[in-house]
Coordinates of C-alpha atoms and ligand atoms in Angstrom, one line a residue:
X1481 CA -8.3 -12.6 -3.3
X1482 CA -7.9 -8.9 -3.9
X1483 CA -10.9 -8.5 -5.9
X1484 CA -12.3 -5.6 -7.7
X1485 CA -16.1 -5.0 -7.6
X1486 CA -18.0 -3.9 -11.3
X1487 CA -18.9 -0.2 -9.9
X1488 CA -15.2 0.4 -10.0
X1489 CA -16.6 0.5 -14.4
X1490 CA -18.3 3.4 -15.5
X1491 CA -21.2 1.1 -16.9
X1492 CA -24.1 1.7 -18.1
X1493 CA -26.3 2.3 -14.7
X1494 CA -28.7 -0.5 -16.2
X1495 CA -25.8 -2.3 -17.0
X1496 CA -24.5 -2.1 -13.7
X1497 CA -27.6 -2.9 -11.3
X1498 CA -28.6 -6.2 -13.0
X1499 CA -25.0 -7.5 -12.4
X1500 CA -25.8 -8.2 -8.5
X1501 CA -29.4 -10.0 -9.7
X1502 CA -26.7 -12.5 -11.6
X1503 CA -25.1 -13.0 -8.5
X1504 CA -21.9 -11.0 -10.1
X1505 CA -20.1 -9.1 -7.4
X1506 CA -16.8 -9.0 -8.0
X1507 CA -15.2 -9.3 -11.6
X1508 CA -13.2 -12.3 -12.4
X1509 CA -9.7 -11.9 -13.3
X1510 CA -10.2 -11.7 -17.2
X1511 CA -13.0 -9.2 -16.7
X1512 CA -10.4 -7.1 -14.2
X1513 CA -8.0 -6.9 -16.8
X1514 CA -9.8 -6.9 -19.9
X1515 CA -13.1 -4.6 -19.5
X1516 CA -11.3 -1.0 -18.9
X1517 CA -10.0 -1.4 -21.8
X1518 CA -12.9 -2.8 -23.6
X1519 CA -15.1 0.1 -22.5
X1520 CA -12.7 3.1 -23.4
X1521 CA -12.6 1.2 -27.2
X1522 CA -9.4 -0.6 -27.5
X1523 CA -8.7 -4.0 -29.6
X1524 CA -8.1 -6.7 -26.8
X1525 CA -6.8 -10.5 -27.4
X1526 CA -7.8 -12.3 -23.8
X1527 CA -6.5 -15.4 -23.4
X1528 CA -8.9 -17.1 -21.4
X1529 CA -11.0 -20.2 -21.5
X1530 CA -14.5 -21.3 -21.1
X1531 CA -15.9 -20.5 -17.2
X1532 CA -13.4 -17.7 -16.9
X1533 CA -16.1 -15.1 -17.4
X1534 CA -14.7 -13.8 -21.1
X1535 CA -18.7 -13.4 -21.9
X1536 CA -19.1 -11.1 -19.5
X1537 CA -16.2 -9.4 -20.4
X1538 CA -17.1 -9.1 -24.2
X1539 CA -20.8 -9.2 -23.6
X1540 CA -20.8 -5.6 -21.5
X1541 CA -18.6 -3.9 -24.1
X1542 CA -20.9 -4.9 -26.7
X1543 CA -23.8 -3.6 -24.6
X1544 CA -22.5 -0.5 -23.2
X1545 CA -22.3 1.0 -26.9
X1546 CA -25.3 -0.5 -28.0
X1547 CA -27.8 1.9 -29.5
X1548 CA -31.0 0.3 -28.8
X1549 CA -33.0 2.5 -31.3
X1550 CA -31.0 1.8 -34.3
X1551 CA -32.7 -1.7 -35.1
X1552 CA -29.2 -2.3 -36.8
X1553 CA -26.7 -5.5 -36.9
X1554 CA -24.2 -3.4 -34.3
X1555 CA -22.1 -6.5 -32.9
X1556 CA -21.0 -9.5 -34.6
X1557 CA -19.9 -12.8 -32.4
X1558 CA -18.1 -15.7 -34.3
X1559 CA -18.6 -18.9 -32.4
X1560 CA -16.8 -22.2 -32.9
X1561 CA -19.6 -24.1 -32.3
X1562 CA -23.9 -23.7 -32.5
X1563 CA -23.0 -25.0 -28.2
X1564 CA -21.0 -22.1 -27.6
X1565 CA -22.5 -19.3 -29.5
X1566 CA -26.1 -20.9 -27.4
X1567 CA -24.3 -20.1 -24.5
X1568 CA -23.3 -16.8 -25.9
X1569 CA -26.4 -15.8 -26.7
X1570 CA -28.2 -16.6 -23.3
X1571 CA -25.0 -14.8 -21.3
X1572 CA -25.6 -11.6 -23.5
X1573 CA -29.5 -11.9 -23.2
X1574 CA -29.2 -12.1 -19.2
X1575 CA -26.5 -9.0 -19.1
X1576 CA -29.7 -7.3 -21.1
X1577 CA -32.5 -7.9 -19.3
X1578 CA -32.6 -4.6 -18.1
X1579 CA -32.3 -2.5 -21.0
X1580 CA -35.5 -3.5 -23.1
X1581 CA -35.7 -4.4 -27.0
X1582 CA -32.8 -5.7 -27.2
X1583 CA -32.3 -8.1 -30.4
X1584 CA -29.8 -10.7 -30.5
X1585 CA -29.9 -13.4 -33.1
X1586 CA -28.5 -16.6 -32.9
X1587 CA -27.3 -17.7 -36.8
X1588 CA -25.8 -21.4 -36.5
X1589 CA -25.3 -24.2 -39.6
X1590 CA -26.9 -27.3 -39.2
X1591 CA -30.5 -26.0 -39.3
X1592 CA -32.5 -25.1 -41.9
X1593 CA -31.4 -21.5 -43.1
X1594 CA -35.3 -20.3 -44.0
X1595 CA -36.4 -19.5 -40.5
X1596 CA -33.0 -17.3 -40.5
X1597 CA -34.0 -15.1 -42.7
X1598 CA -37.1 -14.7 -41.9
X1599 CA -35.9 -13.6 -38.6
X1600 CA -33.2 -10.9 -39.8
X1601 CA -35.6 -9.4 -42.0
X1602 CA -37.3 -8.4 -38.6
X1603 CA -33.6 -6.8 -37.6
X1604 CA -31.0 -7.3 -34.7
X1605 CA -28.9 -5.7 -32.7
X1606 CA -26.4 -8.1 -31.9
X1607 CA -25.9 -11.7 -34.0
X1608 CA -24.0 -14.4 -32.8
X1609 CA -23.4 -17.2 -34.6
X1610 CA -20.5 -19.6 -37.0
X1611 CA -18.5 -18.3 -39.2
X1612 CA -19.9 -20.7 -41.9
X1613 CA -23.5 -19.9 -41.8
X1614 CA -22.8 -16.0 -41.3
X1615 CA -20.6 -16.3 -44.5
X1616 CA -23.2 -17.6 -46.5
X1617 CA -26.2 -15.4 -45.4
X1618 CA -23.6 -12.4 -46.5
X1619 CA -23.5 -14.4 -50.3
X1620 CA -27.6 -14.6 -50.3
X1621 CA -27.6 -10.8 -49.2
X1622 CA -29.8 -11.6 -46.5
X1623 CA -27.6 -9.6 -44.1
X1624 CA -25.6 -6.8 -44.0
X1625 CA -22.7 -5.7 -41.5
X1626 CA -21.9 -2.0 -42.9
X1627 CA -23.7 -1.0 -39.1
X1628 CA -21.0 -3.2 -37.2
X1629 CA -19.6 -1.6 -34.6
X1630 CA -17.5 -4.3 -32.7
X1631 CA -16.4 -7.6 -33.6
X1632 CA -15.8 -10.3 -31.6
X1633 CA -13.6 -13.9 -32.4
X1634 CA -14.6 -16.1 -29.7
X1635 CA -12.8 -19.0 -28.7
X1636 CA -10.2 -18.0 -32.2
X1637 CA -7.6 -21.1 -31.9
X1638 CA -11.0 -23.6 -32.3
X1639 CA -12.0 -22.0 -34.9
X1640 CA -9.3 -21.8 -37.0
X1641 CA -8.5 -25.3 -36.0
X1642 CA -12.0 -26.0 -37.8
X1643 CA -10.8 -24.7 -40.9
X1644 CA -12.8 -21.3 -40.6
X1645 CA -9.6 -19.1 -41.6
X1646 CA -11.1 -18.0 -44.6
X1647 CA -14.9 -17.6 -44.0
X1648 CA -13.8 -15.1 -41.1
X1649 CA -11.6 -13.4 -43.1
X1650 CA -14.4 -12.6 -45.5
X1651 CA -17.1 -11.9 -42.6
X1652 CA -14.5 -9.4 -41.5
X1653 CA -14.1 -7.5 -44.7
X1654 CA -17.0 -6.6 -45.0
X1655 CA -18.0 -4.8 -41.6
X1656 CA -16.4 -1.3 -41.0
X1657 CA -12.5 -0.5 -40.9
X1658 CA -13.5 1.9 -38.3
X1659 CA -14.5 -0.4 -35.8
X1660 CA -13.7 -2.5 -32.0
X1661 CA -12.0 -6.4 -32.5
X1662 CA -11.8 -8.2 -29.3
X1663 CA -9.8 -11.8 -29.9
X1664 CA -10.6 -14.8 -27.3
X1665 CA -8.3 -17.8 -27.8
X1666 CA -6.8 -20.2 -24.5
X1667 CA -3.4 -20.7 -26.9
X1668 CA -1.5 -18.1 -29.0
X1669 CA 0.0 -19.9 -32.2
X1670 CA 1.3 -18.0 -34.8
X1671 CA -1.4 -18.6 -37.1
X1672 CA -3.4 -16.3 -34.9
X1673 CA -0.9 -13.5 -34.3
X1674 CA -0.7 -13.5 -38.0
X1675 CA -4.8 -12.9 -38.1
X1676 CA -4.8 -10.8 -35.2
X1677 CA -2.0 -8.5 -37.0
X1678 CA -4.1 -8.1 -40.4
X1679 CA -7.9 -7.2 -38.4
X1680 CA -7.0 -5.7 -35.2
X1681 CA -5.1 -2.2 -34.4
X1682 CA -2.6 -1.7 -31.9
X1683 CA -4.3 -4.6 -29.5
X1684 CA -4.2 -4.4 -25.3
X1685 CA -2.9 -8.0 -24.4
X1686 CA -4.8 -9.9 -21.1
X1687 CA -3.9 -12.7 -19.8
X1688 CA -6.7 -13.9 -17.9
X1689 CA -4.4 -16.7 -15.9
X1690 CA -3.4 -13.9 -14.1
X1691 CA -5.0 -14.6 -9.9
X1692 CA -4.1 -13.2 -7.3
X1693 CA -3.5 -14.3 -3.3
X1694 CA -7.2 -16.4 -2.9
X1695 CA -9.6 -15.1 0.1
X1696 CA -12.6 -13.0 0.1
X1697 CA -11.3 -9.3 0.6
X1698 CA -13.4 -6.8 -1.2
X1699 CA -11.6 -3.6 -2.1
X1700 CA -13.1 -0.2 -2.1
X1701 CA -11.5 3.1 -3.2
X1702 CA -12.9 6.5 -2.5
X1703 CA -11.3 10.2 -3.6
X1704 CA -10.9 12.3 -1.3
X1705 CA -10.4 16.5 -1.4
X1706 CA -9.9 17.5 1.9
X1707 CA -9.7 16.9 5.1
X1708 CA -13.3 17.7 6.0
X1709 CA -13.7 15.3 3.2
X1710 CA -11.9 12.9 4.2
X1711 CA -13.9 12.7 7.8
X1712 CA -17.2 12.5 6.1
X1713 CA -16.4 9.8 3.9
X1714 CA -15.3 7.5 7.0
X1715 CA -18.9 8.3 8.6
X1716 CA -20.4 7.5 4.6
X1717 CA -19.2 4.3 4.3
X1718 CA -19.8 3.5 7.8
X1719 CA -23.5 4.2 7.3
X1720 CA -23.2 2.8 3.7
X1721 CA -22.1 -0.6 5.2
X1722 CA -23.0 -0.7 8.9
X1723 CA -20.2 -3.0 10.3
X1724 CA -20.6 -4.2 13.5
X1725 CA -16.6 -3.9 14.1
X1726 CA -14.6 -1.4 11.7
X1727 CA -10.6 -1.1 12.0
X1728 CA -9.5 2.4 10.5
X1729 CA -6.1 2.8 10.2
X1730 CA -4.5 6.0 10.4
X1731 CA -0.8 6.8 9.6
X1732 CA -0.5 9.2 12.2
X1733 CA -1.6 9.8 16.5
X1734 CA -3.1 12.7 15.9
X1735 CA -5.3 11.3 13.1
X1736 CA -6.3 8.9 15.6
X1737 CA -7.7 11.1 18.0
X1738 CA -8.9 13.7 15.9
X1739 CA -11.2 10.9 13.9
X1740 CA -12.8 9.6 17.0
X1741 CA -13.3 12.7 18.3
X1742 CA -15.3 13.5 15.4
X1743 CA -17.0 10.2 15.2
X1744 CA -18.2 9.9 18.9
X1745 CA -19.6 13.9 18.0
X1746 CA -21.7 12.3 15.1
X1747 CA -22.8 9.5 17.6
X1748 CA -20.3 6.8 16.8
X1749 CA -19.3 4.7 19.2
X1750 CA -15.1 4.8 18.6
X1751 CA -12.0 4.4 20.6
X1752 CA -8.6 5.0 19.8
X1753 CA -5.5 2.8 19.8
X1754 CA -1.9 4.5 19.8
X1755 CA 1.3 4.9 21.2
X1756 CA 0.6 7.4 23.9
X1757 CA -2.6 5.3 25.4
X1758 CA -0.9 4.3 29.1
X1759 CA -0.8 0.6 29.4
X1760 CA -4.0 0.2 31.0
X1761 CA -5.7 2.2 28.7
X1762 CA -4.5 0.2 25.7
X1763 CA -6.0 -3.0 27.5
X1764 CA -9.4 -1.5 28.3
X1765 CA -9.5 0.2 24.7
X1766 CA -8.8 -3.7 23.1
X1767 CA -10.8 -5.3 25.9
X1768 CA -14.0 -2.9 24.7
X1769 CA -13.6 -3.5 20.7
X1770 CA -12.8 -7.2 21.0
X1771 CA -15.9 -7.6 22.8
X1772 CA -18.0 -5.7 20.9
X1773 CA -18.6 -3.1 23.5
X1774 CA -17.3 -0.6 21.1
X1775 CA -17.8 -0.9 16.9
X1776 CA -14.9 1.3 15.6
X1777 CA -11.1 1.2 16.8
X1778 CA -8.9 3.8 15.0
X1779 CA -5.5 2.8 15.0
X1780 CA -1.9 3.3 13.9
X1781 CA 0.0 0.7 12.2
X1782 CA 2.5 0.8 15.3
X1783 CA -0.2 0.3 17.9
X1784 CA -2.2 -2.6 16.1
X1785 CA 0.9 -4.3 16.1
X1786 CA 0.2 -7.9 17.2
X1787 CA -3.5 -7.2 17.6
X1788 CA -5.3 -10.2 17.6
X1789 CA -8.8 -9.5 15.9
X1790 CA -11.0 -12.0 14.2
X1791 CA -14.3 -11.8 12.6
X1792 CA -13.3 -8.3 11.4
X1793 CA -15.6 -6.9 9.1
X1794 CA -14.3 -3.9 7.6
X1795 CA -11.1 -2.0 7.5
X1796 CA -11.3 1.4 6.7
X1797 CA -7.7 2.9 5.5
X1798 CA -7.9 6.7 6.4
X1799 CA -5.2 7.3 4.9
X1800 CA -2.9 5.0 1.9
X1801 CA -0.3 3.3 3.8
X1802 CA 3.2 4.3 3.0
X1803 CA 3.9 1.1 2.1
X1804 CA 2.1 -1.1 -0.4
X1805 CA 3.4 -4.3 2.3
X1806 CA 1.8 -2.8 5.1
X1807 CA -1.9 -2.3 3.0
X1808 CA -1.9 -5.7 2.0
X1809 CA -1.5 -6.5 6.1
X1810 CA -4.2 -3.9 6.9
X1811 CA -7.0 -5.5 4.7
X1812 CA -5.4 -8.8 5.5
X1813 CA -7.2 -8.2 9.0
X1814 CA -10.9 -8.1 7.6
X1815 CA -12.4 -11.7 5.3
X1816 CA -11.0 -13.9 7.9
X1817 CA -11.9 -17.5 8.1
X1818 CA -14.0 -17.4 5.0
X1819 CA -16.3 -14.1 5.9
X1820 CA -16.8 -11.8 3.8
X1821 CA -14.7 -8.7 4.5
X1822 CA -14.8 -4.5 3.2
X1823 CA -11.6 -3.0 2.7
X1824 CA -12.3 0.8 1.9
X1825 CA -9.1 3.2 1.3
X1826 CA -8.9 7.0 1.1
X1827 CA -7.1 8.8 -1.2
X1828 CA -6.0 12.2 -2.1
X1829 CA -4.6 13.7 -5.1
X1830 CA -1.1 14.1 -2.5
X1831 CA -1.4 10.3 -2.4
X1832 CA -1.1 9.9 -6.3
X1833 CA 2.3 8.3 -6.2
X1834 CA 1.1 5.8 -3.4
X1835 CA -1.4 5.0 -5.5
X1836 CA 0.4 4.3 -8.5
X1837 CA 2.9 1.8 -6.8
X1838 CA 0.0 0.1 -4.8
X1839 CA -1.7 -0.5 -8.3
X1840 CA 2.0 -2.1 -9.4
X1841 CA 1.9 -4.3 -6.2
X1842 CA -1.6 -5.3 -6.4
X1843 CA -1.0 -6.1 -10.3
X1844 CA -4.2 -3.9 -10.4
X1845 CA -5.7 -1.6 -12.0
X1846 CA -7.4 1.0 -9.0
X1847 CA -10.6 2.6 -9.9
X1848 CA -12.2 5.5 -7.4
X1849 CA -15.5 4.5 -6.7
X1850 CA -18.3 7.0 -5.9
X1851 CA -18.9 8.2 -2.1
X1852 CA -22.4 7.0 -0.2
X1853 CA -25.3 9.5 -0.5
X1854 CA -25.2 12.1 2.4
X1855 CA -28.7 10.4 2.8
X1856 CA -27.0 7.6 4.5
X1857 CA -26.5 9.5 7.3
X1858 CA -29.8 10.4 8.1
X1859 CA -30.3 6.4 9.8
X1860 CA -28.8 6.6 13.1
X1861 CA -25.4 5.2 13.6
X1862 CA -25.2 1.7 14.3
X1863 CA -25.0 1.1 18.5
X1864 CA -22.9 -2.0 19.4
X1865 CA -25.1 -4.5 20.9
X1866 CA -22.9 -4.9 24.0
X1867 CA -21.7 -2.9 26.6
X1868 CA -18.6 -3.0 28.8
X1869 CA -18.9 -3.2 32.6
X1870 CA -15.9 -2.3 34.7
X1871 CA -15.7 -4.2 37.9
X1872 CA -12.6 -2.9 41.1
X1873 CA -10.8 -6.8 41.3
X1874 CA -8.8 -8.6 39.3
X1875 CA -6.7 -11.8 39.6
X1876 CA -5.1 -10.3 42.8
X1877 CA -7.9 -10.4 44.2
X1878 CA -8.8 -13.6 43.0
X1879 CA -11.6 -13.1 40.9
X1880 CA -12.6 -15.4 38.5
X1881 CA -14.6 -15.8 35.3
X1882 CA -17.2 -17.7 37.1
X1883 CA -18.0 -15.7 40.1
X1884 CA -18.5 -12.8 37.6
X1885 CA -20.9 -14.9 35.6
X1886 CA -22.1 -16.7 38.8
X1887 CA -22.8 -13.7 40.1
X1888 CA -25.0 -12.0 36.7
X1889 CA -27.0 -15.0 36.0
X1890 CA -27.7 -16.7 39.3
X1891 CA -31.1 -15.3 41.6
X1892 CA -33.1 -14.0 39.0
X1893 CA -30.7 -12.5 37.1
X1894 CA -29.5 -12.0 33.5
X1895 CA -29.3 -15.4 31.1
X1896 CA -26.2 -16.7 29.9
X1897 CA -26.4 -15.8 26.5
X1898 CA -26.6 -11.9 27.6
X1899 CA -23.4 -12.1 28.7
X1900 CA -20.4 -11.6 26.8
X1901 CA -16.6 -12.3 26.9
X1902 CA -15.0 -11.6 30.5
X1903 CA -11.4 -9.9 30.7
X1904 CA -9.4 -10.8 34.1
X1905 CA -6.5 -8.3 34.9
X1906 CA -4.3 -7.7 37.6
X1907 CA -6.6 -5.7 39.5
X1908 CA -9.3 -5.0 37.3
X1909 CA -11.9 -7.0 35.4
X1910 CA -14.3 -6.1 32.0
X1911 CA -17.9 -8.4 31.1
X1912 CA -19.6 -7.3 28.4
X1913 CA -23.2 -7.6 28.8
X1914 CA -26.1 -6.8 25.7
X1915 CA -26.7 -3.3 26.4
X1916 CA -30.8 -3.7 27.2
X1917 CA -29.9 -5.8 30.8
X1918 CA -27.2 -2.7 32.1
X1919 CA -29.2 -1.9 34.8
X1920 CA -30.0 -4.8 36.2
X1921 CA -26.7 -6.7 35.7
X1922 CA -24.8 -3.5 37.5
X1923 CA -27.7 -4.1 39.8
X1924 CA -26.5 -8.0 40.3
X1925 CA -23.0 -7.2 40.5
X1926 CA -23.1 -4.1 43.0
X1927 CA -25.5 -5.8 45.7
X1928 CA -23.8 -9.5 45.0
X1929 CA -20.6 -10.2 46.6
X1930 CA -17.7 -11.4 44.5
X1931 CA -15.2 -13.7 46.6
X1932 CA -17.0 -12.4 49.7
X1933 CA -16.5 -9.0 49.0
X1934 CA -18.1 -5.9 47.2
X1935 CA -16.4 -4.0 44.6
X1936 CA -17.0 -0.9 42.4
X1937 CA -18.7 -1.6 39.0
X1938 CA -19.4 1.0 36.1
X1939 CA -20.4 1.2 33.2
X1940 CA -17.7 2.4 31.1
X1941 CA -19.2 5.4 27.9
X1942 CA -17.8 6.4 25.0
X1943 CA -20.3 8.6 23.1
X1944 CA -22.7 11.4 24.6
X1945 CA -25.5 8.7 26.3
Ligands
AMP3142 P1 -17.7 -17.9 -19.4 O1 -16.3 -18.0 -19.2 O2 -18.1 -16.6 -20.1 O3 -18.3 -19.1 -20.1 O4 -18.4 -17.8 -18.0 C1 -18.4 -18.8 -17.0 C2 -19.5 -18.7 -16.0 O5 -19.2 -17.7 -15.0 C3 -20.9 -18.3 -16.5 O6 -21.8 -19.2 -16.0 C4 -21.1 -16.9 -16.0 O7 -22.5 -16.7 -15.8 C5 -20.3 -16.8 -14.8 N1 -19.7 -15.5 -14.5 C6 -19.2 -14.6 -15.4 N2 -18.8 -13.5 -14.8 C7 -19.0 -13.7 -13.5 C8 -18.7 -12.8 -12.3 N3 -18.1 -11.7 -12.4 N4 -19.1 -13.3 -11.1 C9 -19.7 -14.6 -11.0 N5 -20.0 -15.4 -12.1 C10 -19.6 -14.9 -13.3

């Protein structure tokens, strides 16, 4: 799924850290589409149902305009049932934790209305509650809404199905004109377009059914001024997220070789994939990222044609592809088989229009996020854990797989599991060994003899050892 994480929000930074402590990552479709709106103030009806994440949604809109210090009834939740508005409460309490002193009151029929009072005349913040109870602490005065800032009809259909119609309408009327009315109902009838017309103003519809393509693809999206810029922010996010294997695609050769070039200066270990490689270089460039010899492979779209990659696990897009198609392809490459993946995309204001049709394809609304801290690059970059040895034979010379592992691990040499995947060629082959055993496994492989016969091995570099 092409899924958009919370920092894309400009929450509350409280708000925001405790989200990863609920185990929220990623916002669920409802909260994609309904929370920009909620947070810049508009009336929003969300169809969406119970587990869609409409809490949430609702819950950090309330919270993000909440002025703590004004001990003041400032939100107002009408609940079907004393269940739900439970649930309601504990959701909003747990999106709180981090901002002290919050008050939120749970007001429910069915229990004795004494202990109620007693409670409101200490103030809340935030009540939540049924429509029935709240209506009748309004007639005994012991409440008052005047404060209300937003208002909030959860779960609408159910309760007008329960015959609440009228006791809302009242609550209503007496908060604020001036205020925020966010509708949640799983079915539209016309009974509560009717409502909806009379309380709420101009209202953003959601539809929370709305999912996209499933899988695990998190999307990044970073603004970019310049050039310079845009070169920093690939080493950033490298540092931010240290992936062991990165694909950056570029939409140009030059942009190719001009990144790594600048990577391998700031100690990356990069290679470069395009049309002008010579077909042996193309095979040693894939040979050293696919077996992990090398972390970063900068590509263009025509080059990584066909490229068979797994366990990506991010993809970097340098620049936005020219075609929204082709993106989707990109970040298709990282969050295979069920792994999480990092999709990170540059942008510059000449890319606006790129953007804007992307967002159409994606049936998304994109957010820039925030670059690293330069501080990230003060940890060293991350050194792949293998490294690529070159040996002179190949299949012409009848060199195998396992004379080349044969001849690492037999007679107190290197163990099995320090050796890595083996790459047989016409007259050339590539083992990847864990970089701490290079000496002795060129060692092995130089005195050994392979089919009888010695050949030249080396170590093949990429960055300034
Ligand atoms: P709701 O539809 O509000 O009843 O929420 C259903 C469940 O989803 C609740 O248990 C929430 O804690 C959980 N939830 C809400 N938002 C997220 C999110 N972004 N990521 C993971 N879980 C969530």
């Amino acid at each position: 799924m092409i899924q958009t994480p919370f920092s894309t929000l400009k929450l509350h930074p409280d708000l925001q850290s405790n989200l990863p402590t609920l185990g929220y990552e990623v916002m669920t479709p409802v909260q994609a589409e309904s929370l920009p709106h909620i947070l810049a103030g508009k009336d929003v009806i969300a169809q969406g149902k119970t587990g869609s994440g409409k809490t949430a949604a609702f819950g950090l809109g309330i919270l993000q305009k909440l002025n703590v210090k004004a001990l003041q009834v400032q939100a107002l939740v009408l609940c079907p049932t004393r269940e739900l508005a439970d649930q309601v409460t504990r959701e909003i309490r747990r999106l709180a934790r981090s901002i002290p002193n919050i008050k939120v009151l749970t007001l429910c029929g069915g229990v004795s209305i004494r202990p109620q009072i007693e409670s409101l005349k200490y103030g809340a913040h935030i009540i939540v509650g049924t429509p029935g109870r709240i209506d009748d602490h309004l007639l005994r005065g012991t409440m008052q809404l005047n404060r209300v800032n937003t208002v909030i009809l959860d779960e609408a259909d159910r309760m007008l199905d329960m015959g609440f119609q009228a006791a809302i309408e009242t609550i209503i009327g007496q908060t604020p004109k001036q205020r925020q009315t966010l509708l949640l109902s799983a079915t539209f009838p016309d009974q509560i377009k009717k409502i909806a017309n009379r309380i709420m103003v101009k209202p953003v519809m959601v539809k929370a059914e709305i999912t996209h393509d499933s899988g695990t693809i998190l999307q990044h999206f970073y603004k970019v001024d310049s050039l310079e810029q845009r070169m920093d922010a690939v080493r950033l996010l490298l540092q931010q997220h240290r992936p062991e294997s990165t694909l950056i695609f570029c939409n140009t050769k030059k942009e190719t070789t001009d990144l790594v070039e600048d990577l391998v200066h700031h100690g990356f270990s990069a290679l470069a994939l395009n049309g002008d490689l010579e077909q042996r270089d193309r095979d040693q460039t894939l040979v050293r990222f696919t077996n992990r010899s090398s972390s970063i492979l900068v590509a263009t779209d025509v080059a990584a044609r066909g490229l068979d990659i797994d366990s990506l696990d991010a993809v970097i897009n340098y620049h936005i592809a020219n075609d929204p198609e082709v993106h989707v392809h990109r970040i298709g490459r990282t969050g295979r088989a069920g792994s999480k993946g990092i999709a990170c995309s540059l942008f510059s204001d000449k890319e606006e229009l790129k953007m804007t049709m992307l967002g159409d394809y994606l049936e998304q609304r994109i957010e820039a996020e925030p670059l690293p801290p330069q501080s990230v690059l003060e940890a060293p970059a991350v050194k792949p854990k293998m490294a690529t040895l070159q040996i002179g034979g190949g299949k012409k010379q009848k060199v195998r797989p396992g004379d080349i592992l044969g001849a690492l691990t037999g007679d107190q040499g290197i163990t099995g599991n320090q050796v890595g995947k083996i790459h047989i060629f016409d007259n050339w082959a590539y083992v990847a060994v864990s970089r701490d055993v290079v000496k002795v496994a060129l060692k092995k492989l130089g005195e050994g003899k392979l089919k009888g016969r010695s050949f030249r091995v080396r170590m093949m570099r990429d960055w300034p050892a």
